[in-house]
Short mmCIF file of C-alpha atoms in Angstrom, two decimals:
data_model
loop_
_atom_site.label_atom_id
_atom_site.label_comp_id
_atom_site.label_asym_id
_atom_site.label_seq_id
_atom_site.Cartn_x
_atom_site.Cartn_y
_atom_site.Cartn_z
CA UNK A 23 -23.60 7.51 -20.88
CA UNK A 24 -26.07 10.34 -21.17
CA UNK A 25 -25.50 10.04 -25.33
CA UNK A 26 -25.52 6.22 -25.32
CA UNK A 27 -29.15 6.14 -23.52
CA UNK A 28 -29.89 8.56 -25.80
CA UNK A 29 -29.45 6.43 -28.94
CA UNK A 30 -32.30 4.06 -27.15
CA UNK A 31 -34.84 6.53 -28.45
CA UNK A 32 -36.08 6.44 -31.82
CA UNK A 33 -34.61 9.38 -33.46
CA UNK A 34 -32.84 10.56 -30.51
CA UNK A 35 -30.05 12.17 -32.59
CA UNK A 36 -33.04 14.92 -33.15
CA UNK A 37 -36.26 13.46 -34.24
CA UNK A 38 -36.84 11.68 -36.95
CA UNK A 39 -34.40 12.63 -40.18
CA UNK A 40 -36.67 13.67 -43.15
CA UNK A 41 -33.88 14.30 -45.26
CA UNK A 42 -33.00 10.43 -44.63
CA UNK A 43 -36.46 9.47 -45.54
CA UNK A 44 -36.81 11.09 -48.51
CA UNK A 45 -33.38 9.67 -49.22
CA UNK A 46 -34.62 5.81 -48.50
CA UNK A 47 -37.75 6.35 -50.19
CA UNK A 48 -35.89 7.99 -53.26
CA UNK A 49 -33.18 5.09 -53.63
CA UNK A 50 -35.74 2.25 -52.71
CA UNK A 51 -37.69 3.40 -55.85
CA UNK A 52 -34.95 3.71 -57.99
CA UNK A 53 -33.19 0.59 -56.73
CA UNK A 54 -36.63 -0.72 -57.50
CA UNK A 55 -36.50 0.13 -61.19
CA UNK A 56 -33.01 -0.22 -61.86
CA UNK A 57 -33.47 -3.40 -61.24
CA UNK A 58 -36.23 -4.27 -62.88
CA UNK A 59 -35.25 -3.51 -65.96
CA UNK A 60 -31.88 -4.72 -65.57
CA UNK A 61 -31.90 -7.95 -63.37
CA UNK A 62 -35.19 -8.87 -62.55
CA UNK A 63 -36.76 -8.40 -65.63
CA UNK A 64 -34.72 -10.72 -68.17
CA UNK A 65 -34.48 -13.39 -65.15
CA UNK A 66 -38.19 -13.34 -65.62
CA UNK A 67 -37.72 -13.38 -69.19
CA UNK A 68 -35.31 -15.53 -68.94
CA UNK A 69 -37.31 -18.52 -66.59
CA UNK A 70 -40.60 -17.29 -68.76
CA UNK A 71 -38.43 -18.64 -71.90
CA UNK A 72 -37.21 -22.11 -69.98
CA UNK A 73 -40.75 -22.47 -68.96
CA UNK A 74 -42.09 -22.42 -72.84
CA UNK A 75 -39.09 -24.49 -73.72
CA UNK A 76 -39.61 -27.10 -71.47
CA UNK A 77 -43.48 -27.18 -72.28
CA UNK A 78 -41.96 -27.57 -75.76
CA UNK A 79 -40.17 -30.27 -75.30
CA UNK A 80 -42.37 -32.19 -73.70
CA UNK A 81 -45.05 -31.80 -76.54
CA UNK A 82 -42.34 -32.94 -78.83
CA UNK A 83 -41.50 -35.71 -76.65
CA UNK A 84 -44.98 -36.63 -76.41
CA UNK A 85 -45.81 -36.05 -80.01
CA UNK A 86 -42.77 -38.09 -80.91
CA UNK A 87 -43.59 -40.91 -78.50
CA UNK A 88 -46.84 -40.97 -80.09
CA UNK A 89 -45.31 -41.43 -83.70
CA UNK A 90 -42.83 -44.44 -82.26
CA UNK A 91 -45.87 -46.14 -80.94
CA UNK A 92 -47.66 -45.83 -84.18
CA UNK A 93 -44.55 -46.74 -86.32
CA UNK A 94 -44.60 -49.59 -83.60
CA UNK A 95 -47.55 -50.95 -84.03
CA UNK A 96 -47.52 -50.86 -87.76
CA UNK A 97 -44.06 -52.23 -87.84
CA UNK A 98 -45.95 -55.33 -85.94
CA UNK A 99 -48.79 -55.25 -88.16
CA UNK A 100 -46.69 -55.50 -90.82
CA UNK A 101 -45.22 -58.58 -89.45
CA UNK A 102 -48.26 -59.99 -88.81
CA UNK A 103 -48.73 -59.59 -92.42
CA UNK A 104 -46.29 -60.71 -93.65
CA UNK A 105 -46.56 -63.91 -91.35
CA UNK A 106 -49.72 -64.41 -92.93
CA UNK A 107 -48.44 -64.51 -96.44
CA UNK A 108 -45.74 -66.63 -95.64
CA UNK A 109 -48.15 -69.09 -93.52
CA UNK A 110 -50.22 -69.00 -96.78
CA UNK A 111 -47.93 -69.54 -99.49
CA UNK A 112 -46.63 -72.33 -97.45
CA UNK A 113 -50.33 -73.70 -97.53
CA UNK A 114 -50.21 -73.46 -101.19
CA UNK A 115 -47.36 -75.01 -102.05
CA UNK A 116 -48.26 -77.87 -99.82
CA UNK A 117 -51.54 -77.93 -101.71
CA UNK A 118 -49.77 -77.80 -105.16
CA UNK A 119 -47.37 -80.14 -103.95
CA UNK A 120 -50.21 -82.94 -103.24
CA UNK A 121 -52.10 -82.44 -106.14
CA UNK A 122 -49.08 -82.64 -108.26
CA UNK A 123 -47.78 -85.96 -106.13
CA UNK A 124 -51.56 -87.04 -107.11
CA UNK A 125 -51.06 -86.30 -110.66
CA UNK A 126 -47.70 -88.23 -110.78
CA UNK A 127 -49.68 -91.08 -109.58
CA UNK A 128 -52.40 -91.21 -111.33
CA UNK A 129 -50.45 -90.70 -114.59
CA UNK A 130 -47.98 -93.23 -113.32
CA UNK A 131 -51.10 -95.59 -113.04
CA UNK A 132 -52.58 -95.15 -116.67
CA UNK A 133 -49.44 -95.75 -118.16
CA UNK A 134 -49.03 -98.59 -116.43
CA UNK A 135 -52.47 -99.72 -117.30
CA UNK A 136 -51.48 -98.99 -120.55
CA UNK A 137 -48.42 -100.53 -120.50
CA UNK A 138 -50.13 -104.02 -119.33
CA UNK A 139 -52.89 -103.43 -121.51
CA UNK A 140 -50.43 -102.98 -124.76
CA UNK A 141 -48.61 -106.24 -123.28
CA UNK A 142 -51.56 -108.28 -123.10
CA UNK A 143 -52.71 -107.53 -126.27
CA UNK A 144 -48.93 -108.57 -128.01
CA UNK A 145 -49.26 -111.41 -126.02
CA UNK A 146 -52.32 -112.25 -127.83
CA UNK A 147 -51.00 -111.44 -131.23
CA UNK A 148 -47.99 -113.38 -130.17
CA UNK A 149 -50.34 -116.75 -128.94
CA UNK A 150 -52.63 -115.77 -132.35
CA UNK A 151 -49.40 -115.84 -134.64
CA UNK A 152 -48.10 -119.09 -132.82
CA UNK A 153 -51.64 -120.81 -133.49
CA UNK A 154 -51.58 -119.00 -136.70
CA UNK A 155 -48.31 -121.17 -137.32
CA UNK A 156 -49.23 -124.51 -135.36
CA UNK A 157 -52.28 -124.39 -137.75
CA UNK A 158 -50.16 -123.85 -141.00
CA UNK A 159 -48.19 -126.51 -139.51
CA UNK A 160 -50.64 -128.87 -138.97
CA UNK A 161 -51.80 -128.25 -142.34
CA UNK A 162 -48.68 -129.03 -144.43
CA UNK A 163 -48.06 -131.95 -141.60
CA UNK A 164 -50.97 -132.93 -142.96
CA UNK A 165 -50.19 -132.96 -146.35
CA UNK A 166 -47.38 -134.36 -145.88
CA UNK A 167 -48.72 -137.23 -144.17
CA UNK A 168 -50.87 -137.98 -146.63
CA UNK A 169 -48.05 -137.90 -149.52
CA UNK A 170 -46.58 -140.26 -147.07
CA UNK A 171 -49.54 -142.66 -146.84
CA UNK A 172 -50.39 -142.14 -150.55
CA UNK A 173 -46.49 -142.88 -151.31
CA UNK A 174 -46.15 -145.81 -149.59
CA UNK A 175 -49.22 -148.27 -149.42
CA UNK A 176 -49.20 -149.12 -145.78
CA UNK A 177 -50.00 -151.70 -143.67
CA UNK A 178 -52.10 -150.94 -141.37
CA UNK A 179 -49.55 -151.46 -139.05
CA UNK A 180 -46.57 -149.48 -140.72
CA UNK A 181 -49.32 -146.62 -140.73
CA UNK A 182 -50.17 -146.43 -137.24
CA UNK A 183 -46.62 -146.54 -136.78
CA UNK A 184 -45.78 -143.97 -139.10
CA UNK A 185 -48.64 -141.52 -137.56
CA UNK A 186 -46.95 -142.09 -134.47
CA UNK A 187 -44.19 -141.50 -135.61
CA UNK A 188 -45.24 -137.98 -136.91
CA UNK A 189 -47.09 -137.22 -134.05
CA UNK A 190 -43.87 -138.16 -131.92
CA UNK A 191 -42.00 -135.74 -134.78
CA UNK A 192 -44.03 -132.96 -134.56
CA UNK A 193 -44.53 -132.97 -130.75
CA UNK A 194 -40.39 -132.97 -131.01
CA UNK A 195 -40.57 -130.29 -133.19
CA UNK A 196 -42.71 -128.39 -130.57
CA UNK B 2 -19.61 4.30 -26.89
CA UNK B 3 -19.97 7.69 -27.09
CA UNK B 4 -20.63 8.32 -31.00
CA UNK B 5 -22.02 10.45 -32.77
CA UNK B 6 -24.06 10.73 -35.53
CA UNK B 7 -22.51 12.65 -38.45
CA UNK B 8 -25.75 14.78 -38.97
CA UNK B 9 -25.96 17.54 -41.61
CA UNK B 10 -29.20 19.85 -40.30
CA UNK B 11 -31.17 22.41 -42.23
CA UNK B 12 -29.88 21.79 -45.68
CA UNK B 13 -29.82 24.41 -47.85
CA UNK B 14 -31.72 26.68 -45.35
CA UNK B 15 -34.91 24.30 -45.27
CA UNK B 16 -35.35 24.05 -41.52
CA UNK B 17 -36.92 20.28 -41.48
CA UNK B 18 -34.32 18.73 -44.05
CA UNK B 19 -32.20 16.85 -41.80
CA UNK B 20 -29.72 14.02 -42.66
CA UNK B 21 -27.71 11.41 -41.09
CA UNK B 22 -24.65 11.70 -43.25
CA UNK B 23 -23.77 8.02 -42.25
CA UNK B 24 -27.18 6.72 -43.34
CA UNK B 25 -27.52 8.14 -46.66
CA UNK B 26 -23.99 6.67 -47.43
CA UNK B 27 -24.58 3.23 -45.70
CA UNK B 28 -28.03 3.49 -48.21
CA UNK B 29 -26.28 4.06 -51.09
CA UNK B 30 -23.48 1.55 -50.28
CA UNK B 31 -26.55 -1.16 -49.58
CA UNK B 32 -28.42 -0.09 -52.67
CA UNK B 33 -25.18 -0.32 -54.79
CA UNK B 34 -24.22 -4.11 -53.53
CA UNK B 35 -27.92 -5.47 -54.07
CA UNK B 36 -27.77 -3.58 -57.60
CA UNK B 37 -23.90 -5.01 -58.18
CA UNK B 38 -25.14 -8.15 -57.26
CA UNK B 39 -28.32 -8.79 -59.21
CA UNK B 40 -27.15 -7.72 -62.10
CA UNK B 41 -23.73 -9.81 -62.00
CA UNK B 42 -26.19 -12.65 -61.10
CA UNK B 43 -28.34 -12.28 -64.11
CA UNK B 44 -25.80 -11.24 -66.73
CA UNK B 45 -25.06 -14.09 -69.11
CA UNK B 46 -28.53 -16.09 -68.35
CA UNK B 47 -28.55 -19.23 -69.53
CA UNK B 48 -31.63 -21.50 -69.96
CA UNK B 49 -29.31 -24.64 -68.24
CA UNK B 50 -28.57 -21.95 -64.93
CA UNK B 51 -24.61 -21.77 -63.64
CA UNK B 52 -22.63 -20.63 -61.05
CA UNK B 53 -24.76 -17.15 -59.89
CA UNK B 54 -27.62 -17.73 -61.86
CA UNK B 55 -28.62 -20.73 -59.70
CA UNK B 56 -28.49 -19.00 -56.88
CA UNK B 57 -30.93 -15.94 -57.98
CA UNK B 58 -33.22 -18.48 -58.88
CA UNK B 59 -33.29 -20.01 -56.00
CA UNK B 60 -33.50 -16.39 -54.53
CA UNK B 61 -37.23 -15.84 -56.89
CA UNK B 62 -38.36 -19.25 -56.39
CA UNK B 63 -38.17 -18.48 -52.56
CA UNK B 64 -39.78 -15.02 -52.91
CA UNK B 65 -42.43 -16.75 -54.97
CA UNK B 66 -43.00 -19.14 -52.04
CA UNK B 67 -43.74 -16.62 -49.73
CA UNK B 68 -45.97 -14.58 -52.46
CA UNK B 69 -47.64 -18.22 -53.39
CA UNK B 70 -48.46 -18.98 -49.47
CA UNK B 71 -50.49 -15.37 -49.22
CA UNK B 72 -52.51 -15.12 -52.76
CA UNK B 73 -52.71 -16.81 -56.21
CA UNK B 74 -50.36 -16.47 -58.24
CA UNK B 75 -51.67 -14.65 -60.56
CA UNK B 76 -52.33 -11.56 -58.51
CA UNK B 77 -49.38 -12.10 -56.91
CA UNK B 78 -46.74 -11.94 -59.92
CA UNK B 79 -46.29 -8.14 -60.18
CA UNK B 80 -45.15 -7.92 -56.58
CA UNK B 81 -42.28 -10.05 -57.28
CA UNK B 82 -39.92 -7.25 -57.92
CA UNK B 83 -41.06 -5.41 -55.02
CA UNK B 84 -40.49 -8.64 -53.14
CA UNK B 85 -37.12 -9.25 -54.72
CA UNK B 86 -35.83 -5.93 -54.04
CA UNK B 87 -37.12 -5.30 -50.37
CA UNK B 88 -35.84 -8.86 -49.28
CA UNK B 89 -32.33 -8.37 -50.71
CA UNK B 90 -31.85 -4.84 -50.15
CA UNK B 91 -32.99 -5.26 -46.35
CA UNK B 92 -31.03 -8.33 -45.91
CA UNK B 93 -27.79 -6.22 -47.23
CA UNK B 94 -28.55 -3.72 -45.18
CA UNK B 95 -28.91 -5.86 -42.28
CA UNK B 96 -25.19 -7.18 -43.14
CA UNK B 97 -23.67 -4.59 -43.36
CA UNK B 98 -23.86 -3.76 -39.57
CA UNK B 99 -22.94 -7.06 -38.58
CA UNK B 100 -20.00 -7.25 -40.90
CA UNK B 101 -17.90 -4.50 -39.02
CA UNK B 102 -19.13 -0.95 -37.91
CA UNK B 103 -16.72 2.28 -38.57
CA UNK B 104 -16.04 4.94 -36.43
CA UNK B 105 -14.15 8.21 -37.76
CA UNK B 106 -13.38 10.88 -35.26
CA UNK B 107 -16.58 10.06 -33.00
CA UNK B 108 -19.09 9.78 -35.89
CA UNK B 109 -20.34 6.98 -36.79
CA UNK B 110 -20.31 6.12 -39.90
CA UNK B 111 -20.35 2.27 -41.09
CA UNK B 112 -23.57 1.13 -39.82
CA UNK B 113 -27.06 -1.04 -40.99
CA UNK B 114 -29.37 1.71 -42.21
CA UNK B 115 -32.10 -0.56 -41.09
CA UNK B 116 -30.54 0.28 -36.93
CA UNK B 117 -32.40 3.85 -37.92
CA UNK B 118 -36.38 4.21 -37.14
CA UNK B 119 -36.65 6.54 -40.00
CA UNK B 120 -35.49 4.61 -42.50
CA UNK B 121 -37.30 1.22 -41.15
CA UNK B 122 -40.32 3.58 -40.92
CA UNK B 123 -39.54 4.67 -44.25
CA UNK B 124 -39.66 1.52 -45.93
CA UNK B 125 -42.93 0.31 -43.81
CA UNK B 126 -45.14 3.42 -44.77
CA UNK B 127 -43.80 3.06 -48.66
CA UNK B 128 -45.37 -0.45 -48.43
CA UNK B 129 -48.36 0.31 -46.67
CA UNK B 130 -48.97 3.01 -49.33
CA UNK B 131 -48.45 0.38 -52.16
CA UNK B 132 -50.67 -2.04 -50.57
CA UNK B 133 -53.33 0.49 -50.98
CA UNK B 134 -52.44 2.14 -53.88
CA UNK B 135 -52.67 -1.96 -55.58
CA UNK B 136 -56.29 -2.40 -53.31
CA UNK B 137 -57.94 0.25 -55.24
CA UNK B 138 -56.51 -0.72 -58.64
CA UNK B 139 -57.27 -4.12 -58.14
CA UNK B 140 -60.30 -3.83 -56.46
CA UNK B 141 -61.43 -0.45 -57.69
CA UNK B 142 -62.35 2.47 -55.28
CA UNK B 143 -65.97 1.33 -54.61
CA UNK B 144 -64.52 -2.19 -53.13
CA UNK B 145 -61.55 -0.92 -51.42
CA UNK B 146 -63.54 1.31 -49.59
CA UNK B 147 -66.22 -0.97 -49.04
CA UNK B 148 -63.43 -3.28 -47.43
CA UNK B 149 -62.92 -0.86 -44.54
CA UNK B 150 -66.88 -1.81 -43.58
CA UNK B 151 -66.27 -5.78 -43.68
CA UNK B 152 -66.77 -7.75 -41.90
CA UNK B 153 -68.84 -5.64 -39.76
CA UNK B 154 -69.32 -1.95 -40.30
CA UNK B 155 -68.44 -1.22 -35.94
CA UNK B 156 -65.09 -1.96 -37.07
CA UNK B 157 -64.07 0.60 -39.32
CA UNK B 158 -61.98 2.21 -36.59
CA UNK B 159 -60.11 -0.82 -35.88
CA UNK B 160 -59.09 -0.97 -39.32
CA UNK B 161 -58.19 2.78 -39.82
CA UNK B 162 -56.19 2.02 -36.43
CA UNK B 163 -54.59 -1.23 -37.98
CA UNK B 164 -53.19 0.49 -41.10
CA UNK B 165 -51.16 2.65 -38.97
CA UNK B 166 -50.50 -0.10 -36.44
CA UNK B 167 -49.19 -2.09 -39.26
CA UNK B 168 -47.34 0.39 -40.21
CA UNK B 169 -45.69 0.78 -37.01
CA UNK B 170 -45.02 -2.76 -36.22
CA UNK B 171 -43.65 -3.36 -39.75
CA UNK B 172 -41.04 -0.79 -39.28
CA UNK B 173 -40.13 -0.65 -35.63
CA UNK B 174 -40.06 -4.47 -35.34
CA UNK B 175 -36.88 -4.60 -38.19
CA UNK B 176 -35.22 -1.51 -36.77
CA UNK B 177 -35.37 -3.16 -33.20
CA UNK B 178 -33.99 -5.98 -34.12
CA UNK B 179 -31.27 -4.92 -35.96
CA UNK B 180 -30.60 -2.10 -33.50
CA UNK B 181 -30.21 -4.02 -30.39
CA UNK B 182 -27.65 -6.69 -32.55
CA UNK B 183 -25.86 -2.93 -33.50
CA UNK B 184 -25.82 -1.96 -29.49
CA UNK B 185 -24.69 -5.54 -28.38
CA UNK B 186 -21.40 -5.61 -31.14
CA UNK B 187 -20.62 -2.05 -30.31
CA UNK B 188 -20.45 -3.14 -26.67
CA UNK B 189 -18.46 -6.16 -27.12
CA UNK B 190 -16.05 -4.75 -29.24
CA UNK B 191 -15.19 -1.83 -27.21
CA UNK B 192 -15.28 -4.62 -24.68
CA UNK B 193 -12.66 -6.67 -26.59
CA UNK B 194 -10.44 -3.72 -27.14
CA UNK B 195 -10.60 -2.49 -23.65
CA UNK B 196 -7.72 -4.96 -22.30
CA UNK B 197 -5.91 -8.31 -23.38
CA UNK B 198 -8.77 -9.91 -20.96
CA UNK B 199 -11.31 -7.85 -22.06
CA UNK B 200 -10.21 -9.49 -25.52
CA UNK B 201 -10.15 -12.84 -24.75
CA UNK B 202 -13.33 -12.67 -22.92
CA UNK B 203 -15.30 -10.97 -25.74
CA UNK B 204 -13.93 -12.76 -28.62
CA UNK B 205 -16.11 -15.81 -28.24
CA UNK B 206 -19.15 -13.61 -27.60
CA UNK B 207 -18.55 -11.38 -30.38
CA UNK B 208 -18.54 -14.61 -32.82
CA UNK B 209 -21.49 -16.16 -31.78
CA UNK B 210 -24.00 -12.52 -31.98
CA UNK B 211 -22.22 -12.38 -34.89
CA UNK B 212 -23.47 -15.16 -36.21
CA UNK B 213 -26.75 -14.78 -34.36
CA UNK B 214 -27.16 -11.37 -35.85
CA UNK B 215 -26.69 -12.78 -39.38
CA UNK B 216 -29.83 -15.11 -38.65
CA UNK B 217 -31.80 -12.33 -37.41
CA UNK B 218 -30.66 -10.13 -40.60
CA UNK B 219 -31.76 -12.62 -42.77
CA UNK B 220 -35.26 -13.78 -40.47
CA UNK B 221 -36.03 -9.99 -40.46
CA UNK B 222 -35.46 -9.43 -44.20
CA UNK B 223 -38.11 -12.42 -44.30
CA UNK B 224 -40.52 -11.42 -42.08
CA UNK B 225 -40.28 -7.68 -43.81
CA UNK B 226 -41.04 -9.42 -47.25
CA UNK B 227 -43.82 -11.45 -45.70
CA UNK B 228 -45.95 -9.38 -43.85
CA UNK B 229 -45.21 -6.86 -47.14
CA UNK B 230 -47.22 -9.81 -48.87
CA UNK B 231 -49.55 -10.48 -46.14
CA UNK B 232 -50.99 -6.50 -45.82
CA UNK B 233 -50.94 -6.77 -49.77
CA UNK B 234 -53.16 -9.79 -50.16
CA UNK B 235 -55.29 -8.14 -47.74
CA UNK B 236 -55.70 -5.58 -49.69
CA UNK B 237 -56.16 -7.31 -53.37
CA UNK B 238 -57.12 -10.99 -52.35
CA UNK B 239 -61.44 -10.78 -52.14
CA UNK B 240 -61.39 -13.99 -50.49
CA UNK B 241 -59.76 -12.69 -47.47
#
């Protein structure tokens, strides 16, 4: 019991071991170094490296974000555009399409105008050429009439008869 | 109970070279998993992390949580390693007690090296040494000494007394604790193999410091790597 009461007191086994001290202090240091170079060193390399990665990707993410948005927005622009255009050509068409329905009318009109205007006008030749022929008519009626009257001397009777007569023949003949 | 320490005394006729035989091995054997293990972890890095390499990460991020909570981050980076290293190499130590503990003849051997002053000590005056060597190379000589005169100059004893305070506290506080979790196993398992009832009586004990000593391993392998962080902010943060 004397030994085990012993071991209660720091360095009871005979004061304090320098050997073991120096031999602590000697393998703490080199433990220490050892691993420093060889374990703690490329972890820290090694989460130094993730860091810078990661900080890399997210500037690429970002930067490439960036570049959607932008191809975005021009992509709508675009559209937009082209909207525009379409809305516009549309416009024009429609415009072309009214003047030319206006056109079409308006030559439909003259022609008709011209068409009634050439009509009228035959129809005046035609009512000229018929008077034209009535006259011509009348005239060798006339003539006839009086080789009539001078053939035969008439009564007066016989030639109000016979002009009737005529008159009644050539309104016949009408 | 009775064990001895396998202790080699006045090596090669130097009359204050002393080891503990079991400590330098359970030192190397601690030094070799952490190395082993970091290095298997950060073979084969990958920027999308697997399998090991997740959890080293999570390993810096968490030192880096407890460097970010006691100055910027930019003075704080270089002490990552240091953190990295002290946390796992004091939290393997702390295992390796609770894990089993060897006894050949009556030395013994399989221990935590952190259940010896000397070593704890060790390890606390190394980082009270760094926290001033990074004051006055942060800080330059003229500030760092200045510092021992703030905030009022009546206090400079205090703060010569508080280095070596720190010192103490930082050291004895991680070899107590792991210590007394050492004493209590080593008295429930010669408990357990004392008799069948002996046995049945310790077993359940046994488990649960067990697991209770793997808690305190791994809150005193924080604590160590915080107050590290707090005495070094001290030292290069001007704001404090």
């Amino acid at each position: 019991m004397g030994a085990y009461t012993g071991w209660l007191v720091i360095g009871a086994e005979g004061g304090l071991m320098v050997g073991d001290m120096l031999v602590q202090l000697i393998f703490f240091l080199v433990l220490l170094a050892l691993l420093g170079k060889f374990a703690w060193g490329p972890l820290m390399d090694m989460l130094k490296e993730r860091e810078s990665y990661i900080s890399n990707e997210i500037d690429t993410a970002e930067k490439s974000r960036e570049e959607a948005q932008k191809m975005q927005r021009d992509a709508s622009e675009e559209l937009k555009k082209t909207r525009q255009d379409a809305q516009a050509i549309i416009e024009e068409a429609k415009k072309t399409a009214g003047q030319q329905e206006q056109s079409i009318i308006n030559s439909a009109r003259t022609e008709a105008e011209r068409i009634k205007v050439s009509a009228r006008e035959e129809i005046e030749q035609e009512k000229e050429k018929a008077i034209q022929a009535l006259q011509d008519k009348v005239a060798s009626l006339s003539v006839l009439i009086a080789s009539k009257v001078i053939e035969k001397e008439l009564s007066e009777q016989d030639q109000q008869k016979l002009i009737d007569e005529y008159i009644k023949e050539v309104g016949e003949e009408r | 109970m009775n064990h001895e320490a396998p202790l080699a005394l006045d090596v090669l006729g130097i009359p204050w070279l002393d080891f503990n035989l079991s400590n330098v091995l359970m030192m190397f054997i601690a030094s070799a998993i952490v190395f082993i293990f970091a290095v298997m972890a950060s073979r084969n890095l990958q920027r999308k992390p697997r399998g090991w390499q997740n959890f080293i990460e999570w390993l810096i991020d968490f030192i880096k949580g407890i460097i970010g909570s006691n100055m910027d981050w930019k003075t704080g980076r270089k002490f990552l390693p240091l953190g990295l290293t002290l946390f796992t190499y004091i939290f393997v130590a702390n295992m390796l007690g609770v894990i089993t503990m060897a006894v050949f003849g009556h030395e013994l051997w399989w221990k935590s090296p952190t259940s010896d002053a000397g070593i704890t000590l060790t390890l606390a005056t190394m980082v009270v040494v760094l926290t001033h060597y990074y004051g006055i190379k942060e800080k330059g000589a003229k500030e760092y000494g200045k510092d021992f005169f703030r905030p009022l100059p009546f206090l400079f004893p205090f703060k010569i007394i508080e280095e070596f305070a720190n010192t103490l506290t930082l050291g004895l506080r991680l070899y107590g604790n792991i210590y007394a979790g050492e004493i209590l196993l080593t008295l429930l398992a010669g408990l357990a193999v004392s008799s069948v009832g002996g046995f049945f009586g310790a077993a359940i004990p046994l488990l649960a410091w067990q697991g209770f000593s793997t808690f305190i391993g791994f809150i005193q392998a924080f604590i160590f790597t915080m107050l590290t962080m707090v005495y070094m902010s001290h030292k290069v943060s001007s704001d404090h």
